[in-house]
Short mmCIF file of C-alpha atoms in Angstrom, two decimals:
data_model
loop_
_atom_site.label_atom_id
_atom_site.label_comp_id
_atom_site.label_asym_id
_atom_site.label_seq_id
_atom_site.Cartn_x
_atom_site.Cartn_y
_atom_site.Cartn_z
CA UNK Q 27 208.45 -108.06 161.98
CA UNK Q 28 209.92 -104.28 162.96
CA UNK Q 29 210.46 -103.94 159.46
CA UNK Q 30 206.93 -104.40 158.64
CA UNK Q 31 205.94 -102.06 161.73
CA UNK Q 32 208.61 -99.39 161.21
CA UNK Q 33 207.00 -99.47 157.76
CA UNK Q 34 203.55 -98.88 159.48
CA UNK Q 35 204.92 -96.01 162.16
CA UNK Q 36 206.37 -94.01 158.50
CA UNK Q 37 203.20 -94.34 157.00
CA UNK Q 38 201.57 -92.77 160.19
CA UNK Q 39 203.81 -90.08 160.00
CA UNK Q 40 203.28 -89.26 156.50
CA UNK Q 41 199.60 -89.41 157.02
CA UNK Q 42 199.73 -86.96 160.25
CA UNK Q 43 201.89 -84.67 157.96
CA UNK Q 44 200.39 -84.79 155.23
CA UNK Q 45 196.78 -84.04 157.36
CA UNK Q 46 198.93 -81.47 158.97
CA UNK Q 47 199.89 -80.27 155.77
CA UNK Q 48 196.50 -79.80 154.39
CA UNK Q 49 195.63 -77.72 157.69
CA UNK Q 50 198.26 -75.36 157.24
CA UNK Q 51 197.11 -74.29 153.98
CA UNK Q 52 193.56 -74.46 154.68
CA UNK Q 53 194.44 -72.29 157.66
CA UNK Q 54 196.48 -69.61 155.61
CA UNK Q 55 194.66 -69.65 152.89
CA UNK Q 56 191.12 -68.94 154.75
CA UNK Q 57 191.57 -67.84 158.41
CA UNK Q 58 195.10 -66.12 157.62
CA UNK Q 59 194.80 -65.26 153.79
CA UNK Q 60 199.01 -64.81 153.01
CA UNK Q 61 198.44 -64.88 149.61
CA UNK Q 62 195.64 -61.96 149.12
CA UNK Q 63 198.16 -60.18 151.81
CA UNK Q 64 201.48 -60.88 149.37
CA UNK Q 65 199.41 -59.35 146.52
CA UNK Q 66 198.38 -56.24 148.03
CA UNK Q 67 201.66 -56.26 149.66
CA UNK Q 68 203.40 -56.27 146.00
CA UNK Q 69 200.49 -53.79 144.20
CA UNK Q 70 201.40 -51.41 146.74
CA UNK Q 71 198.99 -51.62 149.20
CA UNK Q 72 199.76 -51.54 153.11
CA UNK Q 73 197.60 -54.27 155.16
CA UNK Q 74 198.69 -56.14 157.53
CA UNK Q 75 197.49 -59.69 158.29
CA UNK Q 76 195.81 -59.13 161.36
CA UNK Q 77 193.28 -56.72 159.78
CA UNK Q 78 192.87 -59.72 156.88
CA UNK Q 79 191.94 -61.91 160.02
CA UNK Q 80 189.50 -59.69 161.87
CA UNK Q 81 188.00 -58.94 158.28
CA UNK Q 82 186.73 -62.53 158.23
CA UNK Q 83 185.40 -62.08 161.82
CA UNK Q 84 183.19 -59.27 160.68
CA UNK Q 85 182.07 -61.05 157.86
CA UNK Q 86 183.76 -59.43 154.91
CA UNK Q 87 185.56 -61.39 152.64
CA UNK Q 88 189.25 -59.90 152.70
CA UNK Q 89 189.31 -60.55 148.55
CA UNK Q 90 186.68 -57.94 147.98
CA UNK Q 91 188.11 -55.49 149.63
CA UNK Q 92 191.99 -55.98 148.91
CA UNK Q 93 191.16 -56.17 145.24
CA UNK Q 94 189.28 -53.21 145.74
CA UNK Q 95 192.17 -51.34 147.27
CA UNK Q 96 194.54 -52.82 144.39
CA UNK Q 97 192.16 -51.40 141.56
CA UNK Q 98 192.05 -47.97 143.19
CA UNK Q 99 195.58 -47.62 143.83
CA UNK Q 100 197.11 -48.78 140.98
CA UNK Q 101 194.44 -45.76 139.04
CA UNK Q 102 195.95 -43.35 141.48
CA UNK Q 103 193.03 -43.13 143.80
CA UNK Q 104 193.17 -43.15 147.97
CA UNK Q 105 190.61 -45.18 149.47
CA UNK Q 106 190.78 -46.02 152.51
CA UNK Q 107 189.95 -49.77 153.89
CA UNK Q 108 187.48 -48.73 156.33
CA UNK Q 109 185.52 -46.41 153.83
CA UNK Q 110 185.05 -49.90 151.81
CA UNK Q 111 184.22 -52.13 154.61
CA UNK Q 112 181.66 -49.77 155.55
CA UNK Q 113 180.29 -49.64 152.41
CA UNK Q 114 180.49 -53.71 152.03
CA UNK Q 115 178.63 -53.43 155.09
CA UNK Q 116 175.90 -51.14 154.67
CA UNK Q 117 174.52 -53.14 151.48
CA UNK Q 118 176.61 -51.68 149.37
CA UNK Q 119 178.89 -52.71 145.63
CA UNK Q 120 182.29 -51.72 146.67
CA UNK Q 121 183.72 -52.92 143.07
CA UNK Q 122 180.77 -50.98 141.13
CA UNK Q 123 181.39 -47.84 143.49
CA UNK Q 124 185.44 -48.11 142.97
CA UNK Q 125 185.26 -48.68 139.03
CA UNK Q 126 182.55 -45.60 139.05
CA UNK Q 127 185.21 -43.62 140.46
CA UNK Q 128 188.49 -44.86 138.31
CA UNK Q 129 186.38 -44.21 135.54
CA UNK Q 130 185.06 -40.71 136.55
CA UNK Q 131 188.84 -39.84 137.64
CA UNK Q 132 189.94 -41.03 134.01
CA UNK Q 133 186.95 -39.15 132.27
CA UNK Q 134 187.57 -35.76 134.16
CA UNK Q 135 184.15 -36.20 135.85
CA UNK Q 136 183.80 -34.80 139.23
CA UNK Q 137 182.57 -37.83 141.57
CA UNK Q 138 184.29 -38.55 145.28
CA UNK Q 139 183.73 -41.72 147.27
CA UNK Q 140 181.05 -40.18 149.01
CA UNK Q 141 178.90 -38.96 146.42
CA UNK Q 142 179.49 -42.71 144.98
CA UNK Q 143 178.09 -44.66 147.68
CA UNK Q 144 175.35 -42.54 147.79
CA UNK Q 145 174.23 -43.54 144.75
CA UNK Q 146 175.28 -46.79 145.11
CA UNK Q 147 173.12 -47.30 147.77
CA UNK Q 148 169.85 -45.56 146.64
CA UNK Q 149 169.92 -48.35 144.55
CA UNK Q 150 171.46 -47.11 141.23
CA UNK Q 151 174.01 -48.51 139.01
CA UNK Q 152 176.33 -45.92 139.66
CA UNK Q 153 179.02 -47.51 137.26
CA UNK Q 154 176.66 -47.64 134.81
CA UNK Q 155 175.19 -43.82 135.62
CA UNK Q 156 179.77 -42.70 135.07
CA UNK Q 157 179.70 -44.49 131.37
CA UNK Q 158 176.22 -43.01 130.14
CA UNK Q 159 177.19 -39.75 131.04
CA UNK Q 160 181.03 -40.28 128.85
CA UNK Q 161 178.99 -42.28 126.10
CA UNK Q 162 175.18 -41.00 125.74
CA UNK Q 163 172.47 -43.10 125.39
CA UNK Q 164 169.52 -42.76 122.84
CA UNK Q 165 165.93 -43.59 124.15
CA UNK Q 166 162.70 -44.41 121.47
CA UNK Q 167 159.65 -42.88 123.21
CA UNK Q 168 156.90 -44.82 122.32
CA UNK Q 169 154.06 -43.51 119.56
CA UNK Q 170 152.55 -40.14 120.93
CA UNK Q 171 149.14 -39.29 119.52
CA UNK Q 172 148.41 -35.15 119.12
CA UNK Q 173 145.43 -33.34 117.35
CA UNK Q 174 146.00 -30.02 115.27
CA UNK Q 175 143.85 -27.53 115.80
CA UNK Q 176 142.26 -28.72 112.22
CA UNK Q 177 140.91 -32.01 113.73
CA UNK Q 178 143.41 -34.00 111.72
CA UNK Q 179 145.72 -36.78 114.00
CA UNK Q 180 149.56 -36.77 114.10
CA UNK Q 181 151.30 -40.27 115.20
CA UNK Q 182 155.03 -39.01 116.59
CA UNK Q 183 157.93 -41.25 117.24
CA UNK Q 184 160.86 -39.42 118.64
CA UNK Q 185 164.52 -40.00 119.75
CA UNK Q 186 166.03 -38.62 122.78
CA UNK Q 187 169.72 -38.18 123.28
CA UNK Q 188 170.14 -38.13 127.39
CA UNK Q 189 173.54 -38.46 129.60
CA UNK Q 190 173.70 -38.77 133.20
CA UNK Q 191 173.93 -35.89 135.38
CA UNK Q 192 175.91 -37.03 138.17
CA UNK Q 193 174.67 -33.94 140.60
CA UNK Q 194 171.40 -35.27 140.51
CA UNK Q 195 171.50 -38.94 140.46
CA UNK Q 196 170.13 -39.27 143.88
CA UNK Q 197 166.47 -37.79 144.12
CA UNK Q 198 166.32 -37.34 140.46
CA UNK Q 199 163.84 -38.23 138.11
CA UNK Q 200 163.78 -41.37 135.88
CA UNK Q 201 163.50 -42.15 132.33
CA UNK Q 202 159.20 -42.85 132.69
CA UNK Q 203 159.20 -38.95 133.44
CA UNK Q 204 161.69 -37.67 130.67
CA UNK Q 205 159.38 -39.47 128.17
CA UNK Q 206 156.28 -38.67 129.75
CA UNK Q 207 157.57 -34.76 129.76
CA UNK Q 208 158.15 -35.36 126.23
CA UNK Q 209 155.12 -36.83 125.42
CA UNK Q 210 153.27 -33.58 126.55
CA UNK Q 211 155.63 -31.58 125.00
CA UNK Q 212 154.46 -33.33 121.42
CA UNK Q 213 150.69 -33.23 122.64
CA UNK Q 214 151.15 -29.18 122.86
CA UNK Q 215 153.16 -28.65 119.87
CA UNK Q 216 150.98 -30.36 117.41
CA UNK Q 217 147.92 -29.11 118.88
CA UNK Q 218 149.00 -25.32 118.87
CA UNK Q 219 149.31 -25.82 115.39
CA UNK Q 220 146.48 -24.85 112.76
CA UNK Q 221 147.04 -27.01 110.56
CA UNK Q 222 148.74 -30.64 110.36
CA UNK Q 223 150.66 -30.01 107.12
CA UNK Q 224 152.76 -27.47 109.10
CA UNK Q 225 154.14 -29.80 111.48
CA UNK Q 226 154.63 -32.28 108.72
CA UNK Q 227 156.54 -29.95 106.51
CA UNK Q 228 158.44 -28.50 109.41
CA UNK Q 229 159.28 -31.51 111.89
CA UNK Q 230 162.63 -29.55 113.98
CA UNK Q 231 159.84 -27.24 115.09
CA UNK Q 232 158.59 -29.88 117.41
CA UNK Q 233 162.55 -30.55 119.22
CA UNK Q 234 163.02 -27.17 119.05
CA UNK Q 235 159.81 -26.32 121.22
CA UNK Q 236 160.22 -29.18 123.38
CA UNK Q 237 163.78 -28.84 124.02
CA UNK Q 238 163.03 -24.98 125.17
CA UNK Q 239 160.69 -26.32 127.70
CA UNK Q 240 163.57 -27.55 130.27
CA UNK Q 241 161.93 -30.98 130.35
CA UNK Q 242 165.18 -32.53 132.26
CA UNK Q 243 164.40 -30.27 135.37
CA UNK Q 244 164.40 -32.01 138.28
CA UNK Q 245 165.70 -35.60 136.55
CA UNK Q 246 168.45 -37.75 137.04
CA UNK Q 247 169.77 -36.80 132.83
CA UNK Q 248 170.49 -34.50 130.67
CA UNK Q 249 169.01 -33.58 127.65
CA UNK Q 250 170.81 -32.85 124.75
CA UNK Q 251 168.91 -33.21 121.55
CA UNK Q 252 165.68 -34.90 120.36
CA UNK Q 253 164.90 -35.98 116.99
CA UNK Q 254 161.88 -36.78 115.26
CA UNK Q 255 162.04 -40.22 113.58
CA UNK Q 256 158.98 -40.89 112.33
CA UNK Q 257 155.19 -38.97 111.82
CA UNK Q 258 152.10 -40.62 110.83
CA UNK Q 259 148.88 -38.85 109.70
CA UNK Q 260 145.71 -40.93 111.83
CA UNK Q 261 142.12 -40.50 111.95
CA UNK Q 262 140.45 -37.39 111.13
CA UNK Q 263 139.00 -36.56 114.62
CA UNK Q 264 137.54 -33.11 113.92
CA UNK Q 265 134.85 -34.70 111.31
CA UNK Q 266 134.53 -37.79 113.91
CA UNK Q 267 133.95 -35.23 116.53
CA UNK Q 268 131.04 -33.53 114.45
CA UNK Q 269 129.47 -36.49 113.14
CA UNK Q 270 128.62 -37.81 117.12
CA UNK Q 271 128.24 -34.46 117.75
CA UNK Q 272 125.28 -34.52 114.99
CA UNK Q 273 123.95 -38.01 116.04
CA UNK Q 274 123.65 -36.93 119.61
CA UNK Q 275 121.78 -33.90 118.85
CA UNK Q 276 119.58 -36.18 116.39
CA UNK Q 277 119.08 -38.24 119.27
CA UNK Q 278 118.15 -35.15 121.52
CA UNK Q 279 115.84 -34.03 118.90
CA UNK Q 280 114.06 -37.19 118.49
CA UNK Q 281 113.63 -37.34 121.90
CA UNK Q 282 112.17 -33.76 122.76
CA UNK Q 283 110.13 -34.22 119.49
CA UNK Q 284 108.54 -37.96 121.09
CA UNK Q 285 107.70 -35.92 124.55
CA UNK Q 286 106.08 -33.44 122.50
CA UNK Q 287 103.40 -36.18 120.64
CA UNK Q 288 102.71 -38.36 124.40
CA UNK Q 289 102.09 -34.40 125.59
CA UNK Q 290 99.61 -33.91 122.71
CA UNK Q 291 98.54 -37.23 123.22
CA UNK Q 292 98.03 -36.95 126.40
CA UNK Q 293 96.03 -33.24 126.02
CA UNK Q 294 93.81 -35.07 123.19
CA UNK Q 295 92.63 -37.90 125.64
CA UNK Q 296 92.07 -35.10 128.73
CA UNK Q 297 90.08 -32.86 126.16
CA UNK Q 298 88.10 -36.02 125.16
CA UNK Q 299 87.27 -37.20 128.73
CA UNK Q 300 85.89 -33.38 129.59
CA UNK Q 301 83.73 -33.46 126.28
CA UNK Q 302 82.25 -36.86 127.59
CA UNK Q 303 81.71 -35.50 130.52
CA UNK Q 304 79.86 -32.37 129.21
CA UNK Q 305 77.58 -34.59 127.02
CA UNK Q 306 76.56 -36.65 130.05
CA UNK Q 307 76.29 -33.40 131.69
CA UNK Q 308 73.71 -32.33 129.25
CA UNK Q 309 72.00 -35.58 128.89
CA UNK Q 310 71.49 -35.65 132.19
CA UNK Q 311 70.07 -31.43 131.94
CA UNK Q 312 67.94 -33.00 129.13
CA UNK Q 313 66.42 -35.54 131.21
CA UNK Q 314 65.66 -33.02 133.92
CA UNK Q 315 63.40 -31.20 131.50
CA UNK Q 316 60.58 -33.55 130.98
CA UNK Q 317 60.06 -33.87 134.71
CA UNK Q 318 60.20 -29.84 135.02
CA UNK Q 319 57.62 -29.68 132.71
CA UNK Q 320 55.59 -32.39 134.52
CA UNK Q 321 56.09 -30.06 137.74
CA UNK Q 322 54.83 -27.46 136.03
CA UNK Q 323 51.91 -28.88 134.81
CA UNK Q 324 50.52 -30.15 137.74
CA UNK Q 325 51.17 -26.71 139.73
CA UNK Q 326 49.55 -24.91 137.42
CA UNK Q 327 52.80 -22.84 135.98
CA UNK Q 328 52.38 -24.11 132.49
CA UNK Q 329 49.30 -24.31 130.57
CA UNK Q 330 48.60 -26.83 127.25
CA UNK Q 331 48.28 -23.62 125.12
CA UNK Q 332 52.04 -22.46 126.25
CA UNK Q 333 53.11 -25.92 125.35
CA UNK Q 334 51.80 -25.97 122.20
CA UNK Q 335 53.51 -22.80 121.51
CA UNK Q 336 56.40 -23.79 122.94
CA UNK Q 337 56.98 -26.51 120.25
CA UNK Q 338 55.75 -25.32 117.73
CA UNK Q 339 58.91 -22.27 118.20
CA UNK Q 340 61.29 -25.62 118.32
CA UNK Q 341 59.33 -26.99 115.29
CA UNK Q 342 60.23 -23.14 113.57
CA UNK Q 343 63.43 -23.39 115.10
CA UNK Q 344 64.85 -26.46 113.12
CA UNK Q 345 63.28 -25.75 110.28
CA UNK Q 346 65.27 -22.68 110.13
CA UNK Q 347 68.14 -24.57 111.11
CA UNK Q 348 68.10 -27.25 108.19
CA UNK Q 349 67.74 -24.53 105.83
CA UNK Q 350 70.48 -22.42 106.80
CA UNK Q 351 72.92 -25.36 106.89
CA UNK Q 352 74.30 -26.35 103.03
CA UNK Q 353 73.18 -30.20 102.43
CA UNK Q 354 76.38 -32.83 102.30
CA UNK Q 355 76.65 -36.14 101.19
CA UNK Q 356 73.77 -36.12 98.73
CA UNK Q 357 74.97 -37.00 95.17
CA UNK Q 358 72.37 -37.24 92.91
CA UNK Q 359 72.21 -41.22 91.35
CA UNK Q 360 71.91 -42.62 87.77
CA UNK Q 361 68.14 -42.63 88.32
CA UNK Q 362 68.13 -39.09 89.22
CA UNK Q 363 70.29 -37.89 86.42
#
């Protein structure tokens, strides 16, 4: 029986140690990080535990920043731990901002820890920005169309050799306005040109004008060549020009010319209604006269014998009248032949 409960009281014991145990190293490993201290301790780095401890109580993990510090000084850089944690704070990519600088520092660019944040937080890759200014990049502008001055159209594909410019990283221009720069450099190159062959047979003129234009002012890179890979000949937009040019004015034309006929039109029916009008005018005059006559007549203004007269000068009249006009329409017949 007290073997079988001294048996029980060591198992307890083992249990509460090995709980205890478990404690202790959760404990030193998390709230009192000895191990992330050792290393920094060996890599040369002075922090002391304490500042490990209060790390974790302003929520920044100790590992970022000690590993931080151990990458900077083992390249020979000072950076403080306060300059980090600020930076960890503010939003910032402490690793990003401390390989940026190793790698400036090792490719004899001038960048400080300022300057680095900076970018870092306007929210560049300033890590990336160090290594495209040491190794260039090449950027394919898409297919700019440009008219010569002879109508014909030039398709241009270009290449563009940039590199960071450190200086002007922050507030600088991106890669949509380098290639839309470029784009109207193109536009005004080919179409100060008289003729399309030109710019085919020379193609350098194009860089060469574009390049003198400063078209990295004011951007984030620098330019330092552009090559023209490829030129198309397109549509022939001077004749396409013309020919709509022509229709319109065909158009215009037709138009003016259909006004014109609904105006004449238009005169014709007016003309017509005032000759109607006349006649009925003079039909009604006409009918007047009888009833004149009448009047005179019976008041004794007009006598038979002046009537008589009177028609028999009408009678004279259209006799004289159907004489003097040449007969039409009377073809003589078989019969009369």
């Amino acid at each position: 029986m007290n073997t079988l409960l001294l048996i029980e009281n060591v198992g307890v014991v083992i249990a509460i140690v090995v709980v205890g145990l478990i404690f202790l190293l959760v404990f030193f490993t998390y709230f009192i990080p000895v191990g992330l201290w050792f290393s920094a301790l060996l890599s040369g780095v002075r922090i002391s535990l304490v500042q490990l401890i209060f790390m974790r109580w302003r929520k920044v993990p100790p590992s970022i920043i000690v590993n931080a510090m151990i990458n900077s000084t083992k390249a020979g850089l000072t950076v403080s731990r306060d300059q980090l944690e600020a930076h960890f704070l503010a939003g910032g990519h402490v690793q990003s901002v401390v390989n940026a600088l190793i790698s400036a520092d090792k490719a004899n660019i001038p960048l400080d820890f300022k300057a680095a944040t900076a970018i870092d937080l306007a929210g560049r890759n300033v890590f990336e920005a160090v290594q495209m200014s040491v190794n260039p990049r090449v950027i394919n502008t898409p297919p700019v169309s440009a008219v010569a001055k002879n109508g014909i159209q030039l398709v241009v594909k270009a290449r563009v050799t940039v590199r960071t410019n450190i200086k002007q990283l922050v507030g600088g221009a991106g890669e949509e306005t380098i290639l839309a720069r470029i784009g109207e450099g193109i536009v005004t190159t080919v179409g100060s040109a008289h003729d399309h062959k030109t710019v085919l047979e020379n193609p350098d003129q194009i860089s060469k004008t574009v390049l003198a234009k400063g078209l990295d002012a004011g951007t984030a890179f620098e330019i330092l060549s552009i090559d023209i890979a490829d030129i198309d000949v397109g549509q022939n937009i001077g004749a396409k020009l013309q020919m709509e040019q022509a229709s319109a004015d065909l158009k215009v034309a037709q138009a003016k010319a259909e006004e014109r006929r609904a105006m004449a039109v238009a005169s014709e029916q007016e003309m017509k209604a005032k000759a109607q009008e006349a006649r009925a005018k003079v039909i009604e005059a006409e009918a007047e006269i009888p009833k004149a006559m009448a009047e005179a007549f019976r008041s004794g203004n007009l006598g038979i014998m002046d009537y008589y007269k009177m028609k028999n000068i009408q009678a004279d009249t259209e006799m004289r009248d159907s004489i003097a006009k040449p007969q039409q329409g009377n073809k003589p017949t078989k019969k009369d032949e």
